Amino acid sequence: MSYPRPLTPEERLADAKKLLSLPRIVAICGSTRFMDEMTEADLRETEAGRIVVKPGCDLKSPHALWSDPVEAEALKPRLDELHRAKIRLADEVLVVGDYIGDSTRAEIAYARSLGKPLRFTHPEVDPGVTRNRVAPK
């Protein structure tokens, strides 16, 4: 007698989302220099009927929660892990901005490793797309 294989955590999450009739969840990624653009993307995605998760802290902007450099340094890895959790929760990822730094590049690679569909506000910056470049003369 064969038994069905147990569901993976990802499959159980997908089933739970279906049972709850949740709309698609979009994780917004990008450099925090694009926080205004992320807010605009949040508005547009929400208006389109999607649930949005995005960075909630901009460590480059002054705030009492990270005014102490030691506290700010300790907060960064916790925020990175939290954002990876948002990517795991999401059905797709929207990358905002016309610049991809190391952190965003790592988030894109992580999303791709999970098989998450990606969209870009500026597709030309997608690090996963090989473009034909003309060598300078």
CSV table of C-alpha atoms in Angstrom, one decimal:
chain,number,residue,atom,x,y,z
A,1,MET,CA,0.0,0.0,0.0
A,2,SER,CA,1.4,3.4,-0.9
A,3,TYR,CA,0.9,6.5,1.0
A,4,PRO,CA,0.7,10.0,-0.3
A,5,ARG,CA,3.9,11.9,0.3
A,6,PRO,CA,3.7,14.6,2.9
A,7,LEU,CA,3.3,18.2,1.6
A,8,THR,CA,6.2,20.5,1.7
A,9,PRO,CA,5.9,23.7,3.8
A,10,GLU,CA,5.6,25.6,0.5
A,11,GLU,CA,2.7,23.4,-0.7
A,12,ARG,CA,1.0,23.7,2.7
A,13,LEU,CA,1.3,27.5,2.5
A,14,ALA,CA,-0.1,27.5,-1.1
A,15,ASP,CA,-3.0,25.3,0.1
A,16,ALA,CA,-3.7,27.6,3.1
A,17,LYS,CA,-3.8,30.7,0.8
A,18,LYS,CA,-6.3,28.9,-1.5
A,19,LEU,CA,-8.5,27.8,1.5
A,20,LEU,CA,-8.5,31.4,2.8
A,21,SER,CA,-9.2,32.8,-0.7
A,22,LEU,CA,-6.3,35.2,-0.4
A,23,PRO,CA,-5.5,37.5,-3.3
A,24,ARG,CA,-2.0,37.2,-4.9
A,25,ILE,CA,0.8,38.5,-2.5
A,26,VAL,CA,3.5,40.7,-4.0
A,27,ALA,CA,6.8,41.3,-2.3
A,28,ILE,CA,8.4,44.6,-3.3
A,29,CYS,CA,12.2,44.6,-3.4
A,30,GLY,CA,14.7,47.2,-4.3
A,31,SER,CA,17.2,49.7,-2.9
A,32,THR,CA,15.8,51.8,0.0
A,33,ARG,CA,16.8,54.8,-2.1
A,34,PHE,CA,13.6,54.0,-4.0
A,35,MET,CA,11.2,54.2,-1.0
A,36,ASP,CA,9.0,56.7,-2.7
A,37,GLU,CA,8.7,54.5,-5.8
A,38,MET,CA,8.0,51.5,-3.5
A,39,THR,CA,5.1,53.4,-2.0
A,40,GLU,CA,3.8,54.2,-5.4
A,41,ALA,CA,4.1,50.6,-6.5
A,42,ASP,CA,2.4,49.6,-3.3
A,43,LEU,CA,-0.6,51.8,-4.2
A,44,ARG,CA,-0.8,50.4,-7.7
A,45,GLU,CA,-0.5,46.8,-6.6
A,46,THR,CA,-3.1,47.3,-3.9
A,47,GLU,CA,-5.5,49.0,-6.3
A,48,ALA,CA,-5.0,46.0,-8.6
A,49,GLY,CA,-6.3,43.8,-5.8
A,50,ARG,CA,-3.0,42.3,-4.6
A,51,ILE,CA,-1.6,42.1,-1.0
A,52,VAL,CA,1.7,44.0,-0.8
A,53,VAL,CA,4.7,43.3,1.5
A,54,LYS,CA,7.7,45.6,1.3
A,55,PRO,CA,10.6,46.9,3.3
A,56,GLY,CA,9.3,48.6,6.4
A,57,CYS,CA,12.5,50.4,7.5
A,58,ASP,CA,14.9,52.6,5.7
A,59,LEU,CA,18.1,52.5,7.7
A,60,LYS,CA,19.5,55.3,5.5
A,61,SER,CA,16.9,57.7,6.9
A,62,PRO,CA,17.3,59.0,10.4
A,63,HIS,CA,15.1,57.4,13.1
A,64,ALA,CA,15.4,56.9,16.8
A,65,LEU,CA,15.1,53.1,16.4
A,66,TRP,CA,18.5,52.9,14.6
A,67,SER,CA,20.2,56.2,15.7
A,68,ASP,CA,22.8,54.2,17.7
A,69,PRO,CA,25.3,52.7,15.1
A,70,VAL,CA,25.7,49.5,17.1
A,71,GLU,CA,21.9,49.0,17.2
A,72,ALA,CA,21.7,49.8,13.4
A,73,GLU,CA,24.4,47.3,12.6
A,74,ALA,CA,22.5,44.6,14.7
A,75,LEU,CA,19.2,45.5,13.1
A,76,LYS,CA,20.3,45.1,9.4
A,77,PRO,CA,20.6,41.2,9.4
A,78,ARG,CA,17.3,40.9,11.2
A,79,LEU,CA,15.6,43.1,8.6
A,80,ASP,CA,17.3,41.1,5.8
A,81,GLU,CA,15.9,37.8,7.3
A,82,LEU,CA,12.5,39.4,7.7
A,83,HIS,CA,12.5,40.5,4.0
A,84,ARG,CA,13.5,37.0,2.9
A,85,ALA,CA,10.4,35.7,4.9
A,86,LYS,CA,8.3,38.2,3.0
A,87,ILE,CA,9.7,36.8,-0.3
A,88,ARG,CA,8.8,33.3,0.9
A,89,LEU,CA,5.3,34.4,1.7
A,90,ALA,CA,4.8,36.1,-1.6
A,91,ASP,CA,3.4,34.7,-4.8
A,92,GLU,CA,5.6,37.0,-6.9
A,93,VAL,CA,8.2,39.7,-6.5
A,94,LEU,CA,8.2,43.2,-7.9
A,95,VAL,CA,11.7,44.8,-8.1
A,96,VAL,CA,11.5,48.6,-8.0
A,97,GLY,CA,14.0,51.1,-9.3
A,98,ASP,CA,16.7,51.5,-12.0
A,99,TYR,CA,19.6,50.3,-9.8
A,100,ILE,CA,20.3,46.9,-8.4
A,101,GLY,CA,22.8,46.8,-5.5
A,102,ASP,CA,24.2,43.8,-3.7
A,103,SER,CA,21.3,43.4,-1.3
A,104,THR,CA,18.7,43.6,-4.0
A,105,ARG,CA,20.7,41.3,-6.2
A,106,ALA,CA,20.8,38.8,-3.3
A,107,GLU,CA,17.0,39.1,-2.9
A,108,ILE,CA,16.4,38.5,-6.6
A,109,ALA,CA,18.7,35.4,-6.5
A,110,TYR,CA,16.8,34.2,-3.5
A,111,ALA,CA,13.4,34.7,-5.1
A,112,ARG,CA,14.6,32.9,-8.3
A,113,SER,CA,15.9,30.0,-6.1
A,114,LEU,CA,12.4,29.6,-4.8
A,115,GLY,CA,10.9,29.7,-8.3
A,116,LYS,CA,9.1,33.0,-7.6
A,117,PRO,CA,8.0,35.0,-10.7
A,118,LEU,CA,9.7,38.4,-10.9
A,119,ARG,CA,8.6,41.6,-12.4
A,120,PHE,CA,10.8,44.7,-12.7
A,121,THR,CA,9.7,48.4,-13.0
A,122,HIS,CA,12.9,48.8,-15.0
A,123,PRO,CA,13.5,45.4,-16.8
A,124,GLU,CA,16.8,46.6,-18.2
A,125,VAL,CA,18.4,46.2,-14.8
A,126,ASP,CA,17.4,42.5,-14.4
A,127,PRO,CA,20.7,40.8,-13.5
A,128,GLY,CA,19.3,37.5,-14.8
A,129,VAL,CA,19.0,38.7,-18.4
A,130,THR,CA,22.0,38.5,-20.7
A,131,ARG,CA,22.0,41.4,-23.1
A,132,ASN,CA,24.0,41.6,-26.3
A,133,ARG,CA,26.5,44.3,-25.6
A,134,VAL,CA,28.5,46.0,-28.3
A,135,ALA,CA,32.2,46.1,-27.5
A,136,PRO,CA,33.6,49.6,-27.6
A,137,LYS,CA,35.8,50.3,-30.6
